[in-house]
């Protein structure tokens, strides 16, 4: 029989390692793939393992990514994009085929630990104007039927990742929370279906978006330092917006008879660029604050205990749509080459472990030629073309490269296009305007990036999407010069 001292030592060791295990085990990450030069899936899986990340959320069923996750020890939530909701809602056979190809095949043959199927992604956003309201529940029901037929319903649960705008509070107090009036009946039907099938409610909560949308939003209330003005809701004290938002959902569920429903926070994080409030300091402060809460097992006044949550996101996506804002391409805790952006402890070490075996292209950049004339009429169209086909979101107001002069703005645009084009000589031939250099043109925190090597594989290409903020900035600069 163990002595009291031995038991005490054992308990201390178990508690110490239990906290570390809980934190690494409890946190997941979102792995998006909208990048011009995505890292090989095997490299990303190694990155996840090296950082002790045990759960990953995918936005679509990419077969290469799923194969790379085979026998990795990583739990998977695999997503169904919104554009597939209609065919799946309209046909059980389509749902069965999707489950067979994207779940059953990987679970049985490849040993992928799929735990959830995410049906759609924030389908009830107000910006969608009701497009997916009539088809999300039928799609959810058909996927559940397909999982039952495949014999996977006990192992794989369905869910619908929803934006926090599906509920509201007239007083801004969590206890007054309820589902948004125009979709309340639909939400209750979905929640009942999830509850009947022992499936979780998945919610995405973004304090950054609150700050982005409302210039009067109290900045300190977005973080976890307790420095903001607290909100007293009938004795429940809220010192940050995440807790208040989460408990608004808890009250919404409770008022409608589902007070014990499990909740997953599908996306939570902070971007590092593309807006005046998107920077390294705020991102580290927010994400480390969240992780510290997880490690301490702190929940909300209504739901004590660490949250089941997925950080958004793992790696930057330089080809993502910027319709919501330029910050959309900068949510990663890693750059697109798998290098950590800042020190962040996930519980298994003092900081993030970088991706291994990543090769970069040659140290050369495409910049504005010294002989170029800033009043050249081709300058504006050339910059517009470059930014239409590359990522210029760091040039916007308040961003990491927002203080560059006109010449450096142009150089940044040219180089972005040159790098995304795999440093082809033809990608730096803006007539009379551009030249290739081996001298790094980076200025302070504004880094002129070098693209990662595609390693012989066909690299991606940027979609043609124009950043209005960037073009407006450049237009103003050109106007001043002219």
PDB file of C-alpha atoms in Angstrom, residues 364-369 372 376 378-379 381-383 385-386 410-411 413-419 421 423-437:
ATOM      1  CA  UNK A 364      14.685  37.451 -55.076  1.00  0.00           C
ATOM      2  CA  UNK A 365      11.892  39.967 -55.358  1.00  0.00           C
ATOM      3  CA  UNK A 366      10.087  41.932 -58.056  1.00  0.00           C
ATOM      4  CA  UNK A 367      10.047  45.671 -57.302  1.00  0.00           C
ATOM      5  CA  UNK A 368       9.460  49.039 -58.921  1.00  0.00           C
ATOM      6  CA  UNK A 369      12.403  49.827 -61.168  1.00  0.00           C
ATOM      7  CA  UNK A 372      10.309  53.984 -63.437  1.00  0.00           C
ATOM      8  CA  UNK A 376       3.438  56.507 -66.031  1.00  0.00           C
ATOM      9  CA  UNK A 378       0.386  52.179 -66.932  1.00  0.00           C
ATOM     10  CA  UNK A 379       1.280  52.272 -63.243  1.00  0.00           C
ATOM     11  CA  UNK A 381      -3.520  49.410 -64.225  1.00  0.00           C
ATOM     12  CA  UNK A 382      -0.361  47.374 -63.522  1.00  0.00           C
ATOM     13  CA  UNK A 383      -0.859  47.578 -59.764  1.00  0.00           C
ATOM     14  CA  UNK A 385      -3.667  43.689 -62.219  1.00  0.00           C
ATOM     15  CA  UNK A 386      -1.082  42.515 -59.693  1.00  0.00           C
ATOM     16  CA  UNK A 410       3.842  49.478 -56.023  1.00  0.00           C
ATOM     17  CA  UNK A 411       6.809  47.233 -55.215  1.00  0.00           C
ATOM     18  CA  UNK A 413       2.018  44.698 -55.301  1.00  0.00           C
ATOM     19  CA  UNK A 414       4.478  43.648 -57.993  1.00  0.00           C
ATOM     20  CA  UNK A 415       6.276  41.270 -55.644  1.00  0.00           C
ATOM     21  CA  UNK A 416       3.064  39.670 -54.426  1.00  0.00           C
ATOM     22  CA  UNK A 417       2.151  38.813 -58.008  1.00  0.00           C
ATOM     23  CA  UNK A 418       5.688  37.643 -58.768  1.00  0.00           C
ATOM     24  CA  UNK A 419       5.773  35.278 -55.788  1.00  0.00           C
ATOM     25  CA  UNK A 421       3.399  33.179 -59.935  1.00  0.00           C
ATOM     26  CA  UNK A 423       8.878  33.745 -59.514  1.00  0.00           C
ATOM     27  CA  UNK A 424       8.473  33.363 -63.253  1.00  0.00           C
ATOM     28  CA  UNK A 425      10.491  35.983 -65.121  1.00  0.00           C
ATOM     29  CA  UNK A 426       7.389  36.822 -67.140  1.00  0.00           C
ATOM     30  CA  UNK A 427       5.604  37.774 -63.892  1.00  0.00           C
ATOM     31  CA  UNK A 428       7.981  40.699 -63.405  1.00  0.00           C
ATOM     32  CA  UNK A 429       7.655  42.313 -66.798  1.00  0.00           C
ATOM     33  CA  UNK A 430       5.409  45.282 -66.160  1.00  0.00           C
ATOM     34  CA  UNK A 431       6.583  47.440 -69.094  1.00  0.00           C
ATOM     35  CA  UNK A 432       9.175  49.982 -68.000  1.00  0.00           C
ATOM     36  CA  UNK A 433       8.081  49.648 -64.391  1.00  0.00           C
ATOM     37  CA  UNK A 434       9.514  46.518 -62.753  1.00  0.00           C
ATOM     38  CA  UNK A 435      12.831  44.832 -62.091  1.00  0.00           C
ATOM     39  CA  UNK A 436      14.013  41.735 -60.208  1.00  0.00           C
ATOM     40  CA  UNK A 437      16.294  42.335 -57.231  1.00  0.00           C
TER      41      UNK A 437
END
